[in-house]
Coordinates of C-alpha atoms in Angstrom, one line a residue:
X2 CA 26.2 -5.2 -8.6
X3 CA 24.8 -2.5 -10.9
X4 CA 25.3 1.2 -11.7
X5 CA 22.9 3.3 -13.8
X6 CA 25.2 6.2 -15.1
X7 CA 23.7 9.5 -16.1
X8 CA 20.6 7.6 -18.1
X9 CA 18.7 9.4 -20.4
X10 CA 15.8 7.9 -22.5
X11 CA 13.0 8.9 -25.0
X12 CA 10.2 7.5 -26.7
X13 CA 8.7 9.4 -30.0
X14 CA 11.0 12.8 -29.1
X15 CA 9.3 12.6 -25.4
X16 CA 12.0 12.4 -22.6
X17 CA 10.8 9.9 -20.0
X18 CA 14.0 10.3 -17.8
X19 CA 16.9 12.2 -17.8
X20 CA 20.5 12.0 -16.3
X21 CA 19.7 9.3 -13.9
X22 CA 22.1 7.9 -11.8
X23 CA 22.2 5.1 -9.0
X24 CA 24.0 2.3 -7.7
X25 CA 22.8 -1.2 -6.3
X26 CA 25.4 -3.0 -3.9
X27 CA 25.4 -6.8 -3.4
X28 CA 22.8 -7.6 -0.2
X29 CA 20.7 -4.3 -0.9
X30 CA 17.0 -4.5 -0.5
X31 CA 15.8 -1.4 -2.2
X32 CA 12.5 0.2 -2.8
X33 CA 12.1 2.2 -5.7
X34 CA 9.4 4.9 -5.6
X35 CA 7.9 7.6 -7.8
X36 CA 5.0 9.2 -9.3
X37 CA 3.0 7.0 -12.2
X38 CA 4.4 7.8 -15.5
X39 CA 7.9 8.8 -14.2
X40 CA 9.8 6.3 -15.7
X41 CA 10.4 3.2 -13.1
X42 CA 9.3 0.6 -15.7
X43 CA 11.6 1.8 -18.2
X44 CA 14.4 1.9 -15.8
X45 CA 13.9 -1.7 -15.2
X46 CA 13.8 -2.1 -19.0
X47 CA 17.0 -0.7 -19.2
X48 CA 18.7 -2.8 -16.5
X49 CA 17.0 -6.2 -18.2
X50 CA 18.5 -5.2 -21.6
X51 CA 15.0 -4.6 -23.2
X52 CA 15.8 -1.0 -23.7
X53 CA 18.9 0.6 -24.7
X54 CA 19.7 4.3 -23.5
X55 CA 19.8 7.3 -25.4
X56 CA 22.8 8.7 -23.1
X57 CA 24.6 7.3 -20.2
X58 CA 25.4 3.9 -19.6
X59 CA 24.1 0.9 -17.6
X60 CA 26.8 -1.4 -16.2
X61 CA 26.2 -4.7 -14.7
X62 CA 28.0 -7.4 -13.0
X63 CA 29.4 -10.0 -15.2
X64 CA 27.5 -13.2 -15.5
X65 CA 24.7 -11.7 -12.9
X66 CA 21.7 -13.7 -13.1
X67 CA 18.7 -11.5 -12.8
X68 CA 14.9 -12.9 -11.9
X69 CA 12.3 -10.3 -12.9
X70 CA 8.5 -10.4 -12.0
X71 CA 6.9 -7.8 -14.3
X72 CA 3.4 -5.9 -13.8
X73 CA 1.9 -7.7 -16.6
X74 CA 2.4 -11.1 -15.9
X75 CA 1.7 -13.0 -19.3
X76 CA 3.0 -16.4 -19.8
X77 CA 4.1 -18.2 -22.7
X78 CA 4.1 -21.5 -21.1
X79 CA 1.2 -23.8 -20.8
X80 CA -0.4 -24.7 -17.5
X81 CA 1.4 -28.3 -17.5
X82 CA 4.5 -26.8 -18.0
X83 CA 4.0 -24.3 -15.1
X84 CA 3.2 -27.5 -13.0
X85 CA 5.8 -29.1 -13.9
X86 CA 8.3 -26.3 -13.4
X87 CA 6.7 -26.0 -9.8
X88 CA 7.0 -29.6 -8.8
X89 CA 10.7 -29.7 -10.4
X90 CA 11.9 -27.3 -8.2
X91 CA 10.4 -29.0 -5.1
X92 CA 11.9 -32.5 -5.9
X93 CA 15.3 -31.0 -6.8
X94 CA 15.7 -28.5 -4.0
X95 CA 15.9 -29.4 -0.3
X96 CA 15.6 -25.6 0.7
X97 CA 12.0 -25.5 -0.7
X98 CA 10.3 -25.8 2.6
X99 CA 10.4 -22.3 3.4
X100 CA 6.7 -21.7 4.6
X101 CA 5.8 -18.9 2.2
X102 CA 7.1 -20.6 -1.1
X103 CA 5.8 -24.0 0.3
X104 CA 1.9 -22.3 0.7
X105 CA 2.6 -20.9 -2.7
X106 CA 3.4 -24.0 -4.1
X107 CA 0.3 -25.9 -2.4
X108 CA -1.8 -23.1 -3.6
X109 CA -0.5 -22.6 -7.1
X110 CA -1.0 -26.8 -7.8
X111 CA -4.3 -26.8 -6.4
X112 CA -5.5 -23.7 -8.4
X113 CA -3.8 -24.6 -11.8
X114 CA -5.0 -28.3 -11.8
X115 CA -8.6 -26.6 -11.3
X116 CA -7.9 -24.2 -14.3
X117 CA -8.3 -24.9 -17.9
X118 CA -5.3 -22.4 -18.5
X119 CA -2.8 -19.8 -17.6
X120 CA -4.9 -16.9 -19.3
X121 CA -8.0 -18.4 -16.9
X122 CA -6.4 -17.2 -13.5
X123 CA -7.3 -14.1 -11.9
X124 CA -5.2 -10.9 -11.1
X125 CA -4.3 -12.4 -7.6
X126 CA -3.6 -15.9 -9.1
X127 CA -1.4 -14.3 -12.0
X128 CA 0.6 -12.6 -9.2
X129 CA 1.0 -15.7 -6.9
X130 CA 2.1 -18.0 -9.7
X131 CA 4.5 -14.9 -10.5
X132 CA 6.0 -15.0 -7.3
X133 CA 6.3 -18.6 -7.5
X134 CA 8.2 -19.0 -10.5
X135 CA 10.5 -15.7 -10.0
X136 CA 11.3 -16.3 -6.4
X137 CA 12.5 -20.1 -6.8
X138 CA 14.7 -19.0 -9.6
X139 CA 18.4 -19.6 -8.9
X140 CA 19.3 -15.4 -9.3
X141 CA 21.7 -12.8 -8.2
X142 CA 19.2 -10.0 -8.3
X143 CA 15.5 -10.0 -8.2
X144 CA 13.5 -7.3 -9.4
X145 CA 9.7 -7.6 -8.7
X146 CA 7.6 -4.7 -10.3
X147 CA 4.2 -4.2 -8.1
X148 CA 4.4 -7.8 -6.1
X149 CA 1.5 -6.9 -4.2
X150 CA -0.7 -6.1 -7.1
X151 CA -4.2 -8.0 -6.3
X152 CA -2.8 -10.0 -3.1
X153 CA -4.8 -10.0 -0.1
X154 CA -3.2 -8.6 3.2
X155 CA -2.3 -12.3 4.6
X156 CA -0.7 -12.9 1.3
X157 CA 1.4 -9.6 1.8
X158 CA 2.1 -10.0 5.2
X159 CA 3.4 -13.5 4.5
X160 CA 5.7 -12.5 1.5
X161 CA 7.0 -9.5 3.7
X162 CA 8.3 -11.9 6.4
X163 CA 9.7 -14.4 3.4
X164 CA 11.7 -11.5 1.7
X165 CA 12.8 -10.2 5.3
X166 CA 14.4 -13.4 5.7
X167 CA 15.7 -13.9 2.1
X168 CA 19.8 -13.2 1.9
X169 CA 19.4 -11.6 -1.8
X170 CA 19.9 -8.4 -3.4
X171 CA 16.3 -7.4 -4.1
X172 CA 15.1 -4.3 -5.9
X173 CA 11.2 -3.7 -5.8
X174 CA 9.3 -1.1 -7.5
X175 CA 5.8 -0.7 -5.2
X176 CA 3.5 1.6 -4.2
X177 CA 2.2 -0.3 -1.2
X178 CA 4.0 2.0 1.8
X179 CA 3.7 -1.1 4.6
X180 CA 5.3 -3.3 2.3
X181 CA 8.3 -1.3 1.6
X182 CA 8.1 -0.7 5.5
X183 CA 8.6 -4.2 6.1
X184 CA 10.9 -5.2 3.5
X185 CA 13.6 -2.4 2.5
X186 CA 16.6 -0.9 3.6
X187 CA 17.0 2.0 1.4
X188 CA 14.4 4.2 -1.1
X189 CA 15.2 5.3 -4.4
X190 CA 12.8 8.1 -5.3
X191 CA 12.8 8.7 -9.1
X192 CA 11.8 12.1 -10.5
X193 CA 11.8 12.9 -14.1
X194 CA 15.7 14.1 -14.2
X195 CA 16.9 12.9 -10.7
X196 CA 17.6 9.7 -8.6
X197 CA 17.9 10.3 -4.8
X198 CA 18.8 7.4 -2.5
X199 CA 17.6 7.5 1.0
X200 CA 18.5 5.2 4.4
X201 CA 15.9 3.2 5.7
X202 CA 12.6 2.2 5.2
X203 CA 9.7 4.2 4.1
X204 CA 8.9 6.0 6.8
X205 CA 12.3 6.7 7.4
X206 CA 12.2 8.3 4.0
X207 CA 9.1 10.1 4.8
X208 CA 10.9 11.8 8.0
X209 CA 13.8 12.9 5.7
X210 CA 11.8 14.4 3.2
X211 CA 9.6 16.4 5.8
X212 CA 13.2 17.5 7.2
X213 CA 14.6 18.3 3.8
X214 CA 11.5 20.3 3.2
X215 CA 12.0 22.3 6.3
X216 CA 15.2 23.1 5.4
X217 CA 14.1 24.3 1.7
X218 CA 11.4 26.3 3.2
X219 CA 13.7 28.2 5.5
X220 CA 16.4 28.7 2.7
X221 CA 13.8 29.7 0.2
X222 CA 11.7 32.2 2.3
X223 CA 15.7 33.6 3.1
X224 CA 16.3 33.6 -0.8
X225 CA 13.1 35.0 -1.7
X226 CA 13.6 37.7 1.0
X227 CA 16.9 38.5 -0.5
X228 CA 15.8 38.4 -3.8
X229 CA 13.2 41.2 -3.0
X230 CA 15.8 43.1 -1.1
X231 CA 18.5 43.3 -4.0
X232 CA 15.7 44.0 -6.7
X233 CA 14.6 47.1 -4.4
X234 CA 18.2 48.1 -4.3
X235 CA 18.7 48.0 -8.3
X236 CA 15.6 50.3 -8.7
X237 CA 16.3 52.5 -6.0
X238 CA 20.0 53.0 -7.3
X239 CA 18.4 52.9 -11.0
X240 CA 16.2 55.8 -9.8
X241 CA 18.7 57.9 -7.9
X242 CA 21.2 57.4 -11.4
X243 CA 18.3 58.8 -13.5
X244 CA 17.5 61.7 -11.4
X245 CA 21.5 62.1 -10.8
X246 CA 22.5 61.9 -14.3
X247 CA 20.0 64.3 -15.2
X248 CA 20.7 67.2 -13.0
X249 CA 24.2 66.7 -13.7
X250 CA 23.8 68.2 -17.1
X251 CA 27.5 69.0 -18.2
X252 CA 28.7 69.3 -14.8
X253 CA 31.6 66.5 -14.7
X254 CA 31.8 66.6 -11.0
X255 CA 28.2 65.5 -10.6
X256 CA 28.2 63.2 -13.8
X257 CA 31.2 61.4 -12.2
X258 CA 29.1 61.1 -9.1
X259 CA 26.1 59.8 -10.9
X260 CA 28.4 57.0 -12.3
X261 CA 28.7 56.0 -9.2
X262 CA 25.6 54.7 -8.9
X263 CA 26.0 52.3 -11.9
X264 CA 28.9 50.4 -10.2
X265 CA 26.4 50.0 -7.3
X266 CA 23.8 48.4 -9.7
X267 CA 26.0 46.2 -12.0
X268 CA 27.8 44.7 -8.7
X269 CA 24.2 44.3 -6.7
X270 CA 22.8 42.6 -10.1
X271 CA 25.7 40.3 -10.3
X272 CA 24.7 39.0 -6.7
X273 CA 21.2 38.6 -7.9
X274 CA 22.4 36.7 -11.1
X275 CA 24.5 34.3 -8.6
X276 CA 21.2 33.9 -6.7
X277 CA 19.0 33.3 -9.6
X278 CA 21.6 30.8 -11.2
X279 CA 22.0 28.5 -8.1
X280 CA 18.1 29.0 -7.0
X281 CA 16.4 26.8 -4.2
X282 CA 13.1 25.3 -5.7
X283 CA 10.0 26.3 -3.8
X284 CA 9.2 23.3 -1.3
X285 CA 6.9 20.8 -2.1
X286 CA 3.3 21.9 -1.3
X287 CA 1.0 20.0 1.0
X288 CA -2.3 19.8 -1.1
X289 CA -5.7 19.1 0.7
X290 CA -8.8 19.4 -1.0
X291 CA -10.6 22.5 -0.2
X292 CA -13.2 21.3 2.8
X293 CA -15.0 24.8 3.2
X294 CA -16.4 23.5 -0.2
X295 CA -16.8 19.7 0.5
X296 CA -17.3 19.1 3.8
X297 CA -20.8 20.4 4.2
X298 CA -22.3 17.3 5.4
X299 CA -25.6 17.1 6.9
X300 CA -25.5 14.8 9.5
X301 CA -28.8 16.8 11.5
X302 CA -31.0 14.1 12.6
X303 CA -29.0 11.3 11.4
X304 CA -29.4 8.3 14.0
X305 CA -26.2 6.7 15.8
X306 CA -27.0 3.6 14.1
X307 CA -27.2 4.3 9.9
X308 CA -27.3 0.8 8.8
X309 CA -28.4 -2.7 10.7
X310 CA -27.3 -6.0 9.3
X311 CA -29.0 -9.1 11.1
X312 CA -28.2 -12.8 9.9
X313 CA -27.6 -11.7 5.9
X314 CA -27.4 -14.8 3.6
X315 CA -26.4 -14.6 -0.2
X316 CA -25.6 -17.5 -2.4
X317 CA -24.8 -18.0 -6.1
X318 CA -24.5 -21.5 -6.8
X319 CA -23.3 -21.9 -3.0
X320 CA -23.4 -19.7 0.0
X321 CA -21.0 -16.9 -0.3
X322 CA -22.3 -15.0 3.0
X323 CA -24.0 -16.6 5.9
X324 CA -25.6 -15.3 8.9
X325 CA -23.8 -11.7 8.5
X326 CA -24.7 -9.4 11.5
X327 CA -23.5 -6.1 12.2
X328 CA -24.4 -2.2 12.8
X329 CA -22.5 0.6 11.1
X330 CA -22.5 3.9 13.3
X331 CA -22.1 7.6 12.9
X332 CA -18.8 8.3 12.1
X333 CA -17.4 4.6 11.9
X334 CA -14.4 3.9 9.6
X335 CA -15.0 0.3 8.4
X336 CA -12.1 -1.2 6.4
X337 CA -13.6 -4.8 4.9
X338 CA -10.5 -7.0 3.9
X339 CA -9.6 -10.4 3.2
X340 CA -9.0 -12.9 0.7
X341 CA -10.2 -12.5 -3.1
X342 CA -13.3 -14.3 -4.0
X343 CA -14.9 -14.3 -0.2
X344 CA -17.8 -11.9 -0.9
X345 CA -16.3 -8.2 0.0
X346 CA -17.8 -6.8 -3.2
X347 CA -21.1 -8.6 -2.8
X348 CA -21.6 -7.1 0.7
X349 CA -20.9 -3.4 -0.1
X350 CA -22.9 -3.7 -3.2
X351 CA -25.8 -5.3 -0.7
X352 CA -25.1 -2.0 1.9
X353 CA -25.2 0.0 -1.1
X354 CA -28.4 -1.3 -2.4
X355 CA -27.3 -3.0 -5.9
X356 CA -28.0 -6.0 -4.8
X357 CA -30.4 -7.7 -2.4
X358 CA -30.0 -10.3 0.2
X359 CA -31.1 -13.6 0.0
X360 CA -32.4 -13.8 3.7
X361 CA -31.9 -12.0 6.9
X362 CA -32.2 -8.2 7.2
X363 CA -30.5 -5.1 5.9
X364 CA -32.3 -1.7 7.3
X365 CA -30.7 1.6 6.5
X366 CA -32.0 4.9 7.7
X367 CA -33.8 7.1 4.9
X368 CA -31.8 10.0 5.4
X369 CA -28.4 8.3 4.5
X370 CA -26.9 9.8 1.4
X371 CA -24.4 7.4 0.1
X372 CA -21.3 8.3 -2.1
X373 CA -20.4 5.0 -3.7
X374 CA -17.1 4.4 -5.7
X375 CA -17.1 0.9 -7.6
X376 CA -14.1 -1.0 -9.0
X377 CA -15.5 -0.7 -12.5
X378 CA -15.7 3.2 -12.7
X379 CA -17.9 3.1 -15.6
X380 CA -19.9 6.0 -15.4
X381 CA -17.4 8.5 -16.3
X382 CA -18.0 10.4 -20.0
X383 CA -14.6 9.8 -21.8
X384 CA -15.3 12.5 -24.2
X385 CA -15.7 15.3 -21.2
X386 CA -12.5 16.9 -20.1
X387 CA -12.1 16.5 -16.1
X388 CA -13.2 19.9 -15.4
X389 CA -16.4 19.1 -17.5
X390 CA -16.9 15.9 -15.7
X391 CA -17.2 17.1 -12.4
X392 CA -19.2 19.9 -13.1
X393 CA -21.9 20.4 -10.2
X394 CA -24.4 23.5 -10.2
X395 CA -23.4 23.7 -6.2
X396 CA -19.8 24.8 -7.2
X397 CA -18.6 28.0 -9.2
X398 CA -15.6 27.6 -12.0
X399 CA -13.2 28.9 -9.6
X400 CA -14.3 26.8 -6.7
X401 CA -14.4 23.5 -8.9
X402 CA -10.8 24.2 -9.9
X403 CA -9.6 24.7 -6.2
X404 CA -11.2 21.6 -5.2
X405 CA -9.8 20.1 -8.3
X406 CA -5.9 21.4 -7.2
X407 CA -6.6 19.7 -3.9
X408 CA -6.9 16.4 -5.8
X409 CA -4.0 17.0 -7.6
X410 CA -5.2 18.5 -11.0
X411 CA -3.7 21.6 -10.9
X412 CA -3.3 24.5 -13.8
X413 CA -4.1 23.2 -17.1
X414 CA -4.4 19.3 -16.3
X415 CA -7.9 20.1 -15.4
X416 CA -8.5 20.5 -19.2
X417 CA -7.4 16.7 -19.8
X418 CA -9.5 14.5 -21.5
X419 CA -11.1 11.7 -19.5
X420 CA -9.8 9.1 -22.2
X421 CA -6.2 10.4 -22.0
X422 CA -6.1 9.6 -18.0
X423 CA -4.3 6.7 -16.1
X424 CA -6.6 4.5 -14.0
X425 CA -5.1 6.3 -11.1
X426 CA -6.3 9.5 -12.4
X427 CA -9.7 8.3 -13.1
X428 CA -9.9 7.3 -9.6
X429 CA -9.4 10.5 -8.3
X430 CA -12.0 12.0 -10.6
X431 CA -14.6 9.5 -9.7
X432 CA -13.9 10.5 -5.7
X433 CA -13.9 14.1 -6.8
X434 CA -17.4 13.5 -8.2
X435 CA -18.7 11.9 -4.8
X436 CA -17.8 14.3 -2.4
X437 CA -19.4 17.4 -4.7
X438 CA -22.4 15.5 -3.9
X439 CA -22.0 15.9 -0.3
X440 CA -22.5 12.3 0.6
X441 CA -23.2 11.5 4.6
X442 CA -21.6 8.1 3.9
X443 CA -19.0 6.7 1.5
X444 CA -18.6 3.1 0.2
X445 CA -15.2 2.7 -1.7
X446 CA -14.4 -0.5 -3.3
X447 CA -10.5 -0.8 -3.8
X448 CA -10.4 3.2 -4.3
X449 CA -6.4 3.2 -4.3
X450 CA -5.5 0.3 -6.6
X451 CA -4.2 2.2 -9.3
X452 CA -3.0 5.2 -7.5
X453 CA 0.4 5.8 -6.8
X454 CA 1.7 6.7 -3.5
X455 CA 1.3 10.9 -3.9
X456 CA -2.6 10.1 -4.5
X457 CA -3.0 7.4 -1.7
X458 CA -1.6 10.4 0.6
X459 CA -3.9 12.7 -0.6
X460 CA -6.7 10.6 -0.3
X461 CA -5.8 9.4 3.2
X462 CA -5.8 13.4 4.2
X463 CA -9.1 14.2 2.5
X464 CA -10.9 11.0 4.2
X465 CA -9.3 11.9 7.9
X466 CA -11.0 15.4 7.1
X467 CA -14.1 13.9 6.0
X468 CA -17.1 14.3 8.5
X469 CA -19.1 11.4 7.6
X470 CA -18.8 7.7 7.6
X471 CA -16.6 5.6 5.7
X472 CA -16.8 1.8 4.9
X473 CA -14.1 0.6 2.3
X474 CA -12.8 -2.6 0.8
X475 CA -9.0 -2.7 0.5
X476 CA -5.7 -4.6 0.4
X477 CA -3.5 -1.7 1.6
X478 CA -2.5 -2.4 5.0
X479 CA -1.0 1.3 5.2
X480 CA -4.3 3.0 4.2
X481 CA -6.1 0.6 6.7
X482 CA -3.9 1.5 9.6
X483 CA -4.4 5.1 8.9
X484 CA -7.9 5.1 8.3
X485 CA -10.2 2.6 9.7
X486 CA -11.2 2.0 13.4
X487 CA -13.4 -1.3 12.6
X488 CA -12.4 -4.4 10.9
X489 CA -14.6 -6.8 8.9
X490 CA -12.2 -9.5 7.7
X491 CA -13.6 -12.4 4.9
X492 CA -12.0 -15.7 5.5
X493 CA -12.3 -19.0 3.6
X494 CA -14.7 -19.8 6.1
X495 CA -15.8 -17.5 8.4
X496 CA -16.2 -13.5 8.8
X497 CA -14.5 -11.8 11.9
X498 CA -15.9 -8.7 12.9
X499 CA -13.1 -6.7 15.0
X500 CA -14.2 -3.0 17.0
X501 CA -11.1 -1.8 16.7
X502 CA -8.0 -0.9 15.2
X503 CA -5.9 -3.3 12.8
X504 CA -2.5 -3.5 15.2
X505 CA -5.6 -4.1 17.9
X506 CA -6.9 -7.3 16.0
X507 CA -3.8 -8.4 15.1
X508 CA -2.3 -8.5 18.9
X509 CA -5.5 -10.1 19.7
X510 CA -4.9 -12.6 17.0
X511 CA -1.3 -13.4 18.1
X512 CA -2.6 -13.8 22.0
X513 CA -5.2 -16.2 20.8
X514 CA -3.0 -18.3 19.2
X515 CA -0.3 -18.3 21.7
X516 CA -2.7 -19.6 24.0
X517 CA -3.9 -22.0 21.8
X518 CA -0.4 -23.1 21.0
X519 CA 0.3 -23.3 24.7
X520 CA -2.8 -25.4 25.2
X521 CA -1.6 -27.8 22.5
X522 CA 1.9 -27.9 24.2
X523 CA 0.0 -28.5 27.4
X524 CA -2.0 -31.5 26.0
X525 CA 0.8 -32.9 24.2
X526 CA 2.6 -33.1 27.8
X527 CA -0.9 -34.4 29.1
X528 CA -1.0 -37.1 26.5
X529 CA 2.3 -38.2 27.1
X530 CA 1.8 -38.8 30.8
X531 CA -1.4 -40.5 29.8
X532 CA 0.4 -42.8 27.7
X533 CA 2.6 -43.8 30.7
X534 CA 0.2 -44.2 33.0
X535 CA -1.6 -46.6 30.5
X536 CA 1.3 -48.7 29.9
X537 CA 1.7 -48.9 33.9
X538 CA -2.0 -50.0 33.9
X539 CA -1.2 -53.0 31.1
X540 CA 1.6 -53.9 33.1
X541 CA 0.0 -54.0 36.8
X542 CA -2.9 -55.6 35.1
X543 CA -0.4 -58.4 33.6
X544 CA 1.2 -58.9 37.1
X545 CA -2.3 -59.8 38.7
X546 CA -2.7 -62.2 36.5
X547 CA -0.2 -64.0 37.8
X548 CA -1.3 -67.3 39.5
X549 CA 2.0 -67.6 42.1
X550 CA 1.4 -64.0 43.3
X551 CA 1.4 -63.6 46.7
X552 CA -1.9 -61.8 48.8
X553 CA 0.1 -59.0 50.3
X554 CA 1.4 -58.1 46.6
X555 CA -1.4 -58.8 44.8
X556 CA -3.4 -56.4 47.5
X557 CA -0.6 -53.7 46.6
X558 CA -1.3 -54.1 42.9
X559 CA -5.0 -54.0 43.0
X560 CA -4.5 -50.6 44.9
X561 CA -2.3 -49.7 42.4
X562 CA -4.5 -50.6 39.4
X563 CA -7.3 -48.5 41.2
X564 CA -5.4 -45.5 41.4
X565 CA -4.5 -45.3 37.9
X566 CA -7.8 -46.3 36.6
X567 CA -9.0 -43.3 38.3
X568 CA -6.0 -40.7 37.4
X569 CA -6.4 -42.0 33.7
X570 CA -10.0 -41.1 33.7
X571 CA -9.3 -37.8 35.5
X572 CA -7.1 -37.0 32.8
X573 CA -9.1 -37.7 29.7
X574 CA -12.0 -35.5 31.3
X575 CA -9.5 -32.8 31.2
X576 CA -8.6 -33.3 27.6
X577 CA -12.4 -33.7 26.6

C-alpha cells in the first residue's frame, strides 16, 4: 500500500531524517517507535502529503484513503457540527454497534452537550473525539499518532480490543508499550538514518533487540581485539624496519631484507583498513543511574506504616473523595489509576500536604522525607543549564555528571539550557533533582506523560533499584505492571483498593464478573420457571371457579394450588 524509499528531509539546513526506507502492506498493523525528535511525525506528514521529501520518494497506492489522528487535536468544526457528524454516522451505518465506538459515541454526545465549544474539551476528551471522528471514517489506512494520550487505562484497554478486531491497515505511533503489545504485529524502529522493521509486538521487538545486542557485542569484542592485534603488528614491523634499515647502511642484502617488513606492513594495513571500513558499532549501553551515589535512603527508625488514611473526605462544590481509608507501608509501590477528573491528583496532593482534608484523618510519620513530582514541573529555572539546575552540594561535579549520564544526559548534553529542553527531558531533570535530595518516599504525578520509551525504561530501572517507597499516578499500564504491587483505582462512583499486582486485580475482577453473569443467567432461568408456575397457578385457580367441577377433581386441584403457592414463595425468597 505504501513505500517510503530513501527519504531524506531537513528543516533550515538541519537533517531530521536521512535515507529512511520501509513498506506497509495491506492488512498490516504496524507500531512505529523511536526517540522523541527522531522524525516520526515528519514521516507522517510526508505520507499525508503535507510535506515533500528533499530526496527519495513516497509511493502510495492510487486512490488510497487515509484517516489520520494527529497528536495536536485541533478542529475547525463547531460543537454542533461535531455532534451532527457523529449522529449521522450512527444513523447511516448498520455496523456502528461495535462496543468501543458505541461507548465513545454515547460519551462524546453527552460531553459535547455540556460544553460551550470544542476548545473547552479536556485533553482526554479531545483524544476521544479525535478517535471517534477518525475511526468512523471509511479509510484504507488509519494513522494514529499517540492515540492513548490523556486516556485512562480502561479506555485504553477497550481501544486495544477494538483495534485487535478491526480488519484494516493501521500505523500506530506510540510510546505506550502495553498498547503496542496488544495491537500491532510489526514494529518499525526509526533512527536518524535508518528504519528497521521487526516481526511481532513490542515485547517480541525487545527480545530481538536483546539478541542483536548480544551478537553485536561478540562481534564488537572480536573486532576490537583484531584491530588491537593488527595495530601491534604494524607498530612492531615499523620498529623492526627502522632498526634494520638503519643497520643495513649501504649493504644491498640487508636493505632488501629490511624492505620485506614494508610489504608486511602494507598488507597488514590493508587488513586493518578493511575492518575499519566495515566497522561494527559498539553495542547499545544499558544505562542505569549511579546508585552508589543516589540510593542512600535513610530508613532507620522508620515504622512499618508510613501513612495512615482514615475516612478522609474532600469536596469541591460536590464530594470528590468520600470516606477513603488505607495505609502506606514501608517499601510499598502503589499505583493510583482511574478515569480523569475523579480525584487522583487531589489524593496525592493531600498525601504530600499541599492541600488539607475536609474530614477524616491523614497521619504521616514525622521522619518521612517526600520527593514530589507534580505534572506542572514549575520549579525549574529556565535560565540554568541542566548541570546548574541539579547542582547539589552533597555531590561533586564528577559525581553529578555520572548521575546525569544514567538519566540519559551524556557528554555536552548537560550544558543544554532548561528553556531548550523538551517536556520529556524536563521530567528527567526534575526526577534527578528529587533523587539527589535522598527522599525516603517518592510521590509521582504522571511522570511518564512526555517520556519516550527509552526514558520510561530508564525510569523503571531506577525505580526498581530505589530502596524507598513509591506512590505514583499513571495511565501507562506497562509502567504500572513493572512497578506497582498495590493498586488504588478511582472509578466514577467508587474507589477500589487492591493489595496485589495489576494482573491479579484484573483476574479478580473477571472472576467477580463471571460469578455475577452466572448469577444473572441462573436468575433468568429461575424467573422463566417462576413465570410458568404463575401461569399454571392462574389456570388452576380458574378451574377451581368452575361450578360443575367434581369433588375428586376439586381436591386434586386444591392440592396442586397449594403446592404451586408454596413453590412460587420459595423461588421468590431465593431471588430476594
